[in-house]
GROMACS .gro file of C-alpha atoms in nm:
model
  103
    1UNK     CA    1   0.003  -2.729   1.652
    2UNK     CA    2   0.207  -2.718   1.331
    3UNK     CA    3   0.555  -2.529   1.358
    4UNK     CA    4   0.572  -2.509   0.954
    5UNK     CA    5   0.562  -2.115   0.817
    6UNK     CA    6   0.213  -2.079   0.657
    7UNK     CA    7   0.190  -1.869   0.360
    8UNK     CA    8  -0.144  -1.585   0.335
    9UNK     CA    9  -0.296  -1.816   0.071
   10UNK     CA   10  -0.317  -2.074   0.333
   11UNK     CA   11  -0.379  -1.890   0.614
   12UNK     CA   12  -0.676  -1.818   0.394
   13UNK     CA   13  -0.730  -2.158   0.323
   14UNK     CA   14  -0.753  -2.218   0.666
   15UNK     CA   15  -0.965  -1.895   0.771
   16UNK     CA   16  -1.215  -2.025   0.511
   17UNK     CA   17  -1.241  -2.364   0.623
   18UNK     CA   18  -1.354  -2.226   0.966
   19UNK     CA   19  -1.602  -2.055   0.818
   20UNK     CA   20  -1.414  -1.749   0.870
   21UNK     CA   21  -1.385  -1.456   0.680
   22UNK     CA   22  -1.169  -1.153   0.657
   23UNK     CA   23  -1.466  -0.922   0.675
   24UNK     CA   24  -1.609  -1.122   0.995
   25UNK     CA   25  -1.314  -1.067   1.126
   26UNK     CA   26  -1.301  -0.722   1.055
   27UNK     CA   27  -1.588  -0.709   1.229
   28UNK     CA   28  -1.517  -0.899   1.524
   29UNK     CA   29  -1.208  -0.680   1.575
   30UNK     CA   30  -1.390  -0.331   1.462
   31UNK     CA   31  -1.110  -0.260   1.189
   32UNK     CA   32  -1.120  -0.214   0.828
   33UNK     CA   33  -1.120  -0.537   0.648
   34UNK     CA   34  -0.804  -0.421   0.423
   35UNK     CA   35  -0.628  -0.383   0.753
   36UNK     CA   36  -0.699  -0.738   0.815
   37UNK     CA   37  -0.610  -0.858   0.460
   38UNK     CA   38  -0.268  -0.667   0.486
   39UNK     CA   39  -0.175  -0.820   0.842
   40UNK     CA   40  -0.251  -1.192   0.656
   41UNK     CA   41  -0.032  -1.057   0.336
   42UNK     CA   42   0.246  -0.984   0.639
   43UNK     CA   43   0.225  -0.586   0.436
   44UNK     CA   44   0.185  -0.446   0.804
   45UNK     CA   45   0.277  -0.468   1.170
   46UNK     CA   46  -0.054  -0.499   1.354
   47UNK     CA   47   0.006  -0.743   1.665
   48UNK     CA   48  -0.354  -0.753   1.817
   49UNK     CA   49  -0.511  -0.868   1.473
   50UNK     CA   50  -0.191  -1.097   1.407
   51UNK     CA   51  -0.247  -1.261   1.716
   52UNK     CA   52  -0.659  -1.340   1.708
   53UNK     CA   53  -0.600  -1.428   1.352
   54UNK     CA   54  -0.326  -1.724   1.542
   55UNK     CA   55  -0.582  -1.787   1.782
   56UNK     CA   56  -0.838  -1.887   1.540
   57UNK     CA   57  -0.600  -2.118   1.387
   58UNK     CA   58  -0.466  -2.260   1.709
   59UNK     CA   59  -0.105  -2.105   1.618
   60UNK     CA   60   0.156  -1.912   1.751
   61UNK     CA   61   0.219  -1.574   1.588
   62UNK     CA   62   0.570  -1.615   1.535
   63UNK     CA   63   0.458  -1.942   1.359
   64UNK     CA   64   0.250  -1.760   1.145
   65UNK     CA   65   0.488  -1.475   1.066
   66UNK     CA   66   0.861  -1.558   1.206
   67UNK     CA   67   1.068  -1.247   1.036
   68UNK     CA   68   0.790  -1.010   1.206
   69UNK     CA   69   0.692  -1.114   1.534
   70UNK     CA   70   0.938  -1.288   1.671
   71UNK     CA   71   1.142  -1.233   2.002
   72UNK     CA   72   1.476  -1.044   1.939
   73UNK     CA   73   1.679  -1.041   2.277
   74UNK     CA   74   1.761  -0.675   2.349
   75UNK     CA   75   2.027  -0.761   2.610
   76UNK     CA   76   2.058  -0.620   2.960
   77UNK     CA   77   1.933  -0.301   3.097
   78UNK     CA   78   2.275  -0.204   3.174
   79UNK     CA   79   2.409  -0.311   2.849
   80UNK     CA   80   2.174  -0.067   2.643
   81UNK     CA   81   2.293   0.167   2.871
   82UNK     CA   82   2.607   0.147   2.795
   83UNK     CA   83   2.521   0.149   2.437
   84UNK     CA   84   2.346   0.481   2.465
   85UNK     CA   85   2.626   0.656   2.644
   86UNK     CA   86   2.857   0.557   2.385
   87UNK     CA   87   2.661   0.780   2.095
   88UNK     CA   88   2.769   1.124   2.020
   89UNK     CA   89   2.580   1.386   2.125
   90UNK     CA   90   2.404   1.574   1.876
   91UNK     CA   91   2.503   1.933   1.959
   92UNK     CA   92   2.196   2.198   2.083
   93UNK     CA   93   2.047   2.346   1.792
   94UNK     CA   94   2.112   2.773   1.770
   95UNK     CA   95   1.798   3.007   1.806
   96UNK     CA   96   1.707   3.105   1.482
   97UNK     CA   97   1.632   3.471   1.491
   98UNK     CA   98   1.258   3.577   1.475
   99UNK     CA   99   1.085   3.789   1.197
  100UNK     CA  100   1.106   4.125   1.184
  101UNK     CA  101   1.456   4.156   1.291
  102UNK     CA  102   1.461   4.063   1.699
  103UNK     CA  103   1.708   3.808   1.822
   0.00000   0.00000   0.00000
């Protein structure tokens, strides 16, 4: 496997030297074949496409696109915790009165 970023022009390169297509692939996957074309163009976030498209290259996703699927440690359970009891709470929002007058 190559651990170079590939670019959508040759990740289409490589697609059509398969004999692959982004329609037969839209097929395969029973999605629209823009949806496809976007995920390749790294336009959208669509992991189950991003990943078959790796597999048919022999790649890693992250290979393919680094700055969108890549693993970003959240830190510890307890450490989120402790992040989201340090936010303000947002304060309860007032009944607003109903038409016609009644509270």
């Amino acid at each position: 496997m190559r651990s170079t970023t590939m670019d959508a022009l040759e990740i289409t390169y490589r697609l059509k030297r398969l004999g692959l297509t982004q329609s037969g692939i839209s097929r395969q996957l029973g999605v629209s074949t823009s949806v496809v074309g976007n995920v390749i163009h790294d336009r959208v976030t669509a992991y189950d496409i991003a990943s078959h498209i790796a597999q048919l290259l022999g790649e890693e996703v992250s290979a393919l696109w680094p700055n969108r699927y890549c693993f970003k440690p959240r830190g510890s359970m307890a450490q989120r915790k402790a992040r989201t009891a340090q936010r303000p709470e947002s304060p309860p929002a007032e009944a607003s009165p109903l038409p016609g007058g009644e509270p």
